[in-house]
């Protein structure tokens, strides 16, 4: 079991390190404040755990087996991604006109009330709207169930470990952005980061929409 857990943690590290829409969204919200970034992490990992539970109970297999359901979810996910990307680009344009709060102000609170809750909902929505996350959980978790172990409780436990581990991993992103706040709070730098993250999310959304 120890060897299985070590292999599982290693696989989780590779998954978390792979660039994707969730990491882009987490970094974007971390630019607003550490609290927003951390709540985005929690939202994303709530989605990871939900898909892990669905895989444990065999529900993601229904999605994989139905081409129509998969395509509908894929289009919805693409729309969500493009929508978040457009929001980021618009925010960059708006911030370019109005300016940014000082680094000291941003280190103590969210830019505006409710930003943290929105970050959580955005990350959760993005994860749950991604059919690839569902199918991946279905194919990923069973590989680490030891022979002879009860599949359902083991997969639930692995899903929990996966989510908790990624909370720690992505919190490093939040910490790093916080440490770089003095540089990243500069108007031109942050506007460029917003534009870049928005463009990446739009591109990922378009790719998701055209992929079969």
PDB file of C-alpha atoms in Angstrom, residues 30-196:
ATOM      1  CA  UNK A  30      -4.304  35.043  -6.983  1.00  0.00           C
ATOM      2  CA  UNK A  31      -3.479  38.314  -8.706  1.00  0.00           C
ATOM      3  CA  UNK A  32      -6.528  39.823  -6.996  1.00  0.00           C
ATOM      4  CA  UNK A  33      -5.628  38.629  -3.494  1.00  0.00           C
ATOM      5  CA  UNK A  34      -4.304  35.610  -1.638  1.00  0.00           C
ATOM      6  CA  UNK A  35      -7.769  34.898  -0.263  1.00  0.00           C
ATOM      7  CA  UNK A  36      -9.282  34.860  -3.749  1.00  0.00           C
ATOM      8  CA  UNK A  37      -6.507  32.620  -4.989  1.00  0.00           C
ATOM      9  CA  UNK A  38      -6.888  30.163  -2.128  1.00  0.00           C
ATOM     10  CA  UNK A  39     -10.672  30.028  -2.513  1.00  0.00           C
ATOM     11  CA  UNK A  40     -10.170  29.352  -6.218  1.00  0.00           C
ATOM     12  CA  UNK A  41      -7.949  26.434  -5.188  1.00  0.00           C
ATOM     13  CA  UNK A  42     -10.676  25.142  -2.858  1.00  0.00           C
ATOM     14  CA  UNK A  43     -13.275  25.482  -5.609  1.00  0.00           C
ATOM     15  CA  UNK A  44     -11.150  23.548  -8.061  1.00  0.00           C
ATOM     16  CA  UNK A  45     -10.434  20.773  -5.575  1.00  0.00           C
ATOM     17  CA  UNK A  46     -14.087  20.517  -4.634  1.00  0.00           C
ATOM     18  CA  UNK A  47     -14.665  19.726  -8.287  1.00  0.00           C
ATOM     19  CA  UNK A  48     -11.816  17.203  -8.287  1.00  0.00           C
ATOM     20  CA  UNK A  49     -13.325  15.413  -5.289  1.00  0.00           C
ATOM     21  CA  UNK A  50     -16.811  15.425  -6.829  1.00  0.00           C
ATOM     22  CA  UNK A  51     -15.490  13.826 -10.021  1.00  0.00           C
ATOM     23  CA  UNK A  52     -13.536  11.345  -7.898  1.00  0.00           C
ATOM     24  CA  UNK A  53     -16.729  10.351  -6.083  1.00  0.00           C
ATOM     25  CA  UNK A  54     -18.576  10.092  -9.393  1.00  0.00           C
ATOM     26  CA  UNK A  55     -15.843   7.819 -10.725  1.00  0.00           C
ATOM     27  CA  UNK A  56     -15.962   5.686  -7.578  1.00  0.00           C
ATOM     28  CA  UNK A  57     -19.691   5.157  -8.026  1.00  0.00           C
ATOM     29  CA  UNK A  58     -19.338   4.548 -11.782  1.00  0.00           C
ATOM     30  CA  UNK A  59     -21.248   7.667 -12.805  1.00  0.00           C
ATOM     31  CA  UNK A  60     -18.516   9.070 -15.045  1.00  0.00           C
ATOM     32  CA  UNK A  61     -18.757   5.886 -17.115  1.00  0.00           C
ATOM     33  CA  UNK A  62     -22.215   7.005 -18.217  1.00  0.00           C
ATOM     34  CA  UNK A  63     -20.726  10.224 -19.543  1.00  0.00           C
ATOM     35  CA  UNK A  64     -17.949   8.398 -21.360  1.00  0.00           C
ATOM     36  CA  UNK A  65     -20.442   5.960 -22.881  1.00  0.00           C
ATOM     37  CA  UNK A  66     -22.764   8.653 -24.216  1.00  0.00           C
ATOM     38  CA  UNK A  67     -21.285  10.628 -27.080  1.00  0.00           C
ATOM     39  CA  UNK A  68     -24.180  13.105 -27.022  1.00  0.00           C
ATOM     40  CA  UNK A  69     -23.836  13.789 -23.290  1.00  0.00           C
ATOM     41  CA  UNK A  70     -20.085  14.186 -23.641  1.00  0.00           C
ATOM     42  CA  UNK A  71     -20.436  16.602 -26.572  1.00  0.00           C
ATOM     43  CA  UNK A  72     -23.035  18.695 -24.745  1.00  0.00           C
ATOM     44  CA  UNK A  73     -20.824  18.952 -21.690  1.00  0.00           C
ATOM     45  CA  UNK A  74     -17.801  19.703 -23.864  1.00  0.00           C
ATOM     46  CA  UNK A  75     -19.569  22.637 -25.524  1.00  0.00           C
ATOM     47  CA  UNK A  76     -20.789  23.938 -22.170  1.00  0.00           C
ATOM     48  CA  UNK A  77     -17.246  23.718 -20.830  1.00  0.00           C
ATOM     49  CA  UNK A  78     -15.906  25.573 -23.868  1.00  0.00           C
ATOM     50  CA  UNK A  79     -18.456  28.355 -23.385  1.00  0.00           C
ATOM     51  CA  UNK A  80     -17.505  28.641 -19.702  1.00  0.00           C
ATOM     52  CA  UNK A  81     -13.809  28.843 -20.550  1.00  0.00           C
ATOM     53  CA  UNK A  82     -14.282  31.449 -23.252  1.00  0.00           C
ATOM     54  CA  UNK A  83     -16.532  33.433 -20.928  1.00  0.00           C
ATOM     55  CA  UNK A  84     -13.880  33.514 -18.192  1.00  0.00           C
ATOM     56  CA  UNK A  85     -11.266  34.466 -20.767  1.00  0.00           C
ATOM     57  CA  UNK A  86     -13.341  37.359 -22.068  1.00  0.00           C
ATOM     58  CA  UNK A  87     -13.911  38.530 -18.485  1.00  0.00           C
ATOM     59  CA  UNK A  88     -10.149  38.579 -17.889  1.00  0.00           C
ATOM     60  CA  UNK A  89      -9.486  40.535 -21.070  1.00  0.00           C
ATOM     61  CA  UNK A  90     -12.230  43.029 -20.225  1.00  0.00           C
ATOM     62  CA  UNK A  91     -10.857  43.376 -16.694  1.00  0.00           C
ATOM     63  CA  UNK A  92      -7.403  44.132 -18.111  1.00  0.00           C
ATOM     64  CA  UNK A  93      -8.871  46.818 -20.336  1.00  0.00           C
ATOM     65  CA  UNK A  94     -10.908  48.299 -17.495  1.00  0.00           C
ATOM     66  CA  UNK A  95      -7.964  48.262 -15.106  1.00  0.00           C
ATOM     67  CA  UNK A  96      -5.874  49.967 -17.726  1.00  0.00           C
ATOM     68  CA  UNK A  97      -8.245  52.896 -17.507  1.00  0.00           C
ATOM     69  CA  UNK A  98      -8.896  53.011 -13.769  1.00  0.00           C
ATOM     70  CA  UNK A  99      -5.538  51.859 -12.360  1.00  0.00           C
ATOM     71  CA  UNK A 100      -4.839  49.375  -9.588  1.00  0.00           C
ATOM     72  CA  UNK A 101      -4.912  49.343  -5.821  1.00  0.00           C
ATOM     73  CA  UNK A 102      -1.596  49.526  -4.031  1.00  0.00           C
ATOM     74  CA  UNK A 103       0.227  46.367  -3.053  1.00  0.00           C
ATOM     75  CA  UNK A 104      -0.412  47.109   0.633  1.00  0.00           C
ATOM     76  CA  UNK A 105      -4.172  47.392   0.081  1.00  0.00           C
ATOM     77  CA  UNK A 106      -4.325  44.177  -1.917  1.00  0.00           C
ATOM     78  CA  UNK A 107      -2.324  42.242   0.662  1.00  0.00           C
ATOM     79  CA  UNK A 108      -4.916  42.905   3.391  1.00  0.00           C
ATOM     80  CA  UNK A 109      -8.257  42.383   1.606  1.00  0.00           C
ATOM     81  CA  UNK A 110     -10.043  41.448  -1.549  1.00  0.00           C
ATOM     82  CA  UNK A 111     -10.332  44.239  -4.125  1.00  0.00           C
ATOM     83  CA  UNK A 112     -14.105  44.223  -3.568  1.00  0.00           C
ATOM     84  CA  UNK A 113     -16.606  42.349  -1.385  1.00  0.00           C
ATOM     85  CA  UNK A 114     -17.557  38.886  -2.563  1.00  0.00           C
ATOM     86  CA  UNK A 115     -14.492  38.379  -4.745  1.00  0.00           C
ATOM     87  CA  UNK A 116     -13.437  35.293  -2.796  1.00  0.00           C
ATOM     88  CA  UNK A 117     -16.843  33.648  -3.154  1.00  0.00           C
ATOM     89  CA  UNK A 118     -16.840  34.383  -6.866  1.00  0.00           C
ATOM     90  CA  UNK A 119     -13.371  32.848  -7.166  1.00  0.00           C
ATOM     91  CA  UNK A 120     -14.601  29.664  -5.468  1.00  0.00           C
ATOM     92  CA  UNK A 121     -17.690  29.420  -7.695  1.00  0.00           C
ATOM     93  CA  UNK A 122     -15.696  30.158 -10.845  1.00  0.00           C
ATOM     94  CA  UNK A 123     -13.104  27.452 -10.167  1.00  0.00           C
ATOM     95  CA  UNK A 124     -15.758  24.912  -9.171  1.00  0.00           C
ATOM     96  CA  UNK A 125     -17.844  25.691 -12.262  1.00  0.00           C
ATOM     97  CA  UNK A 126     -14.840  25.434 -14.549  1.00  0.00           C
ATOM     98  CA  UNK A 127     -13.855  22.041 -13.149  1.00  0.00           C
ATOM     99  CA  UNK A 128     -17.356  20.573 -13.246  1.00  0.00           C
ATOM    100  CA  UNK A 129     -17.946  21.865 -16.772  1.00  0.00           C
ATOM    101  CA  UNK A 130     -14.908  19.975 -18.085  1.00  0.00           C
ATOM    102  CA  UNK A 131     -15.897  16.502 -19.341  1.00  0.00           C
ATOM    103  CA  UNK A 132     -12.239  15.556 -19.681  1.00  0.00           C
ATOM    104  CA  UNK A 133     -11.884  15.870 -15.902  1.00  0.00           C
ATOM    105  CA  UNK A 134     -14.707  13.369 -15.449  1.00  0.00           C
ATOM    106  CA  UNK A 135     -13.351  10.844 -17.922  1.00  0.00           C
ATOM    107  CA  UNK A 136      -9.827  11.248 -16.575  1.00  0.00           C
ATOM    108  CA  UNK A 137     -10.948  10.562 -13.003  1.00  0.00           C
ATOM    109  CA  UNK A 138     -12.676   7.404 -14.213  1.00  0.00           C
ATOM    110  CA  UNK A 139      -9.519   6.108 -15.890  1.00  0.00           C
ATOM    111  CA  UNK A 140      -7.008   7.440 -13.346  1.00  0.00           C
ATOM    112  CA  UNK A 141      -8.241   6.339  -9.927  1.00  0.00           C
ATOM    113  CA  UNK A 142      -8.874   2.617 -10.599  1.00  0.00           C
ATOM    114  CA  UNK A 143      -5.221   2.156 -11.586  1.00  0.00           C
ATOM    115  CA  UNK A 144      -4.180   2.713  -7.967  1.00  0.00           C
ATOM    116  CA  UNK A 145      -6.641   0.392  -6.246  1.00  0.00           C
ATOM    117  CA  UNK A 146      -4.507  -2.459  -4.834  1.00  0.00           C
ATOM    118  CA  UNK A 147      -5.491  -5.974  -5.795  1.00  0.00           C
ATOM    119  CA  UNK A 148      -7.965  -7.383  -3.320  1.00  0.00           C
ATOM    120  CA  UNK A 149      -8.843  -3.974  -1.831  1.00  0.00           C
ATOM    121  CA  UNK A 150     -12.524  -2.878  -1.777  1.00  0.00           C
ATOM    122  CA  UNK A 151     -12.857  -0.638  -4.810  1.00  0.00           C
ATOM    123  CA  UNK A 152     -15.483   1.872  -3.660  1.00  0.00           C
ATOM    124  CA  UNK A 153     -13.955   2.980  -0.331  1.00  0.00           C
ATOM    125  CA  UNK A 154     -10.452   2.870  -1.776  1.00  0.00           C
ATOM    126  CA  UNK A 155     -11.369   5.107  -4.694  1.00  0.00           C
ATOM    127  CA  UNK A 156     -13.169   7.529  -2.382  1.00  0.00           C
ATOM    128  CA  UNK A 157     -10.070   7.682  -0.187  1.00  0.00           C
ATOM    129  CA  UNK A 158      -7.838   8.225  -3.227  1.00  0.00           C
ATOM    130  CA  UNK A 159     -10.123  11.007  -4.469  1.00  0.00           C
ATOM    131  CA  UNK A 160      -9.829  12.722  -1.076  1.00  0.00           C
ATOM    132  CA  UNK A 161      -6.036  12.349  -1.073  1.00  0.00           C
ATOM    133  CA  UNK A 162      -5.892  13.721  -4.624  1.00  0.00           C
ATOM    134  CA  UNK A 163      -7.931  16.796  -3.700  1.00  0.00           C
ATOM    135  CA  UNK A 164      -6.050  17.496  -0.457  1.00  0.00           C
ATOM    136  CA  UNK A 165      -2.667  17.061  -2.137  1.00  0.00           C
ATOM    137  CA  UNK A 166      -3.595  19.504  -4.905  1.00  0.00           C
ATOM    138  CA  UNK A 167      -4.770  22.038  -2.329  1.00  0.00           C
ATOM    139  CA  UNK A 168      -1.236  22.043  -0.982  1.00  0.00           C
ATOM    140  CA  UNK A 169       0.323  22.099  -4.429  1.00  0.00           C
ATOM    141  CA  UNK A 170      -1.746  24.945  -5.861  1.00  0.00           C
ATOM    142  CA  UNK A 171      -1.418  26.919  -2.627  1.00  0.00           C
ATOM    143  CA  UNK A 172       2.234  27.292  -3.622  1.00  0.00           C
ATOM    144  CA  UNK A 173       1.016  29.187  -6.695  1.00  0.00           C
ATOM    145  CA  UNK A 174      -0.996  31.491  -4.446  1.00  0.00           C
ATOM    146  CA  UNK A 175       1.980  31.958  -2.127  1.00  0.00           C
ATOM    147  CA  UNK A 176       4.342  32.711  -5.010  1.00  0.00           C
ATOM    148  CA  UNK A 177       2.014  35.301  -6.545  1.00  0.00           C
ATOM    149  CA  UNK A 178       1.654  36.870  -3.092  1.00  0.00           C
ATOM    150  CA  UNK A 179       5.425  37.068  -2.684  1.00  0.00           C
ATOM    151  CA  UNK A 180       5.683  38.732  -6.084  1.00  0.00           C
ATOM    152  CA  UNK A 181       2.876  41.188  -5.301  1.00  0.00           C
ATOM    153  CA  UNK A 182       5.109  44.258  -5.417  1.00  0.00           C
ATOM    154  CA  UNK A 183       6.039  43.496  -9.022  1.00  0.00           C
ATOM    155  CA  UNK A 184       2.705  42.055 -10.098  1.00  0.00           C
ATOM    156  CA  UNK A 185       0.740  45.000  -8.694  1.00  0.00           C
ATOM    157  CA  UNK A 186       2.322  47.334 -11.210  1.00  0.00           C
ATOM    158  CA  UNK A 187      -0.380  48.380 -13.632  1.00  0.00           C
ATOM    159  CA  UNK A 188       1.367  47.380 -16.835  1.00  0.00           C
ATOM    160  CA  UNK A 189       2.555  44.024 -15.500  1.00  0.00           C
ATOM    161  CA  UNK A 190      -0.798  43.005 -14.067  1.00  0.00           C
ATOM    162  CA  UNK A 191      -2.697  44.182 -17.128  1.00  0.00           C
ATOM    163  CA  UNK A 192      -0.416  42.071 -19.298  1.00  0.00           C
ATOM    164  CA  UNK A 193      -0.940  39.048 -17.048  1.00  0.00           C
ATOM    165  CA  UNK A 194      -4.712  39.506 -17.206  1.00  0.00           C
ATOM    166  CA  UNK A 195      -4.567  39.754 -20.985  1.00  0.00           C
ATOM    167  CA  UNK A 196      -2.365  36.669 -21.210  1.00  0.00           C
TER     168      UNK A 196
END
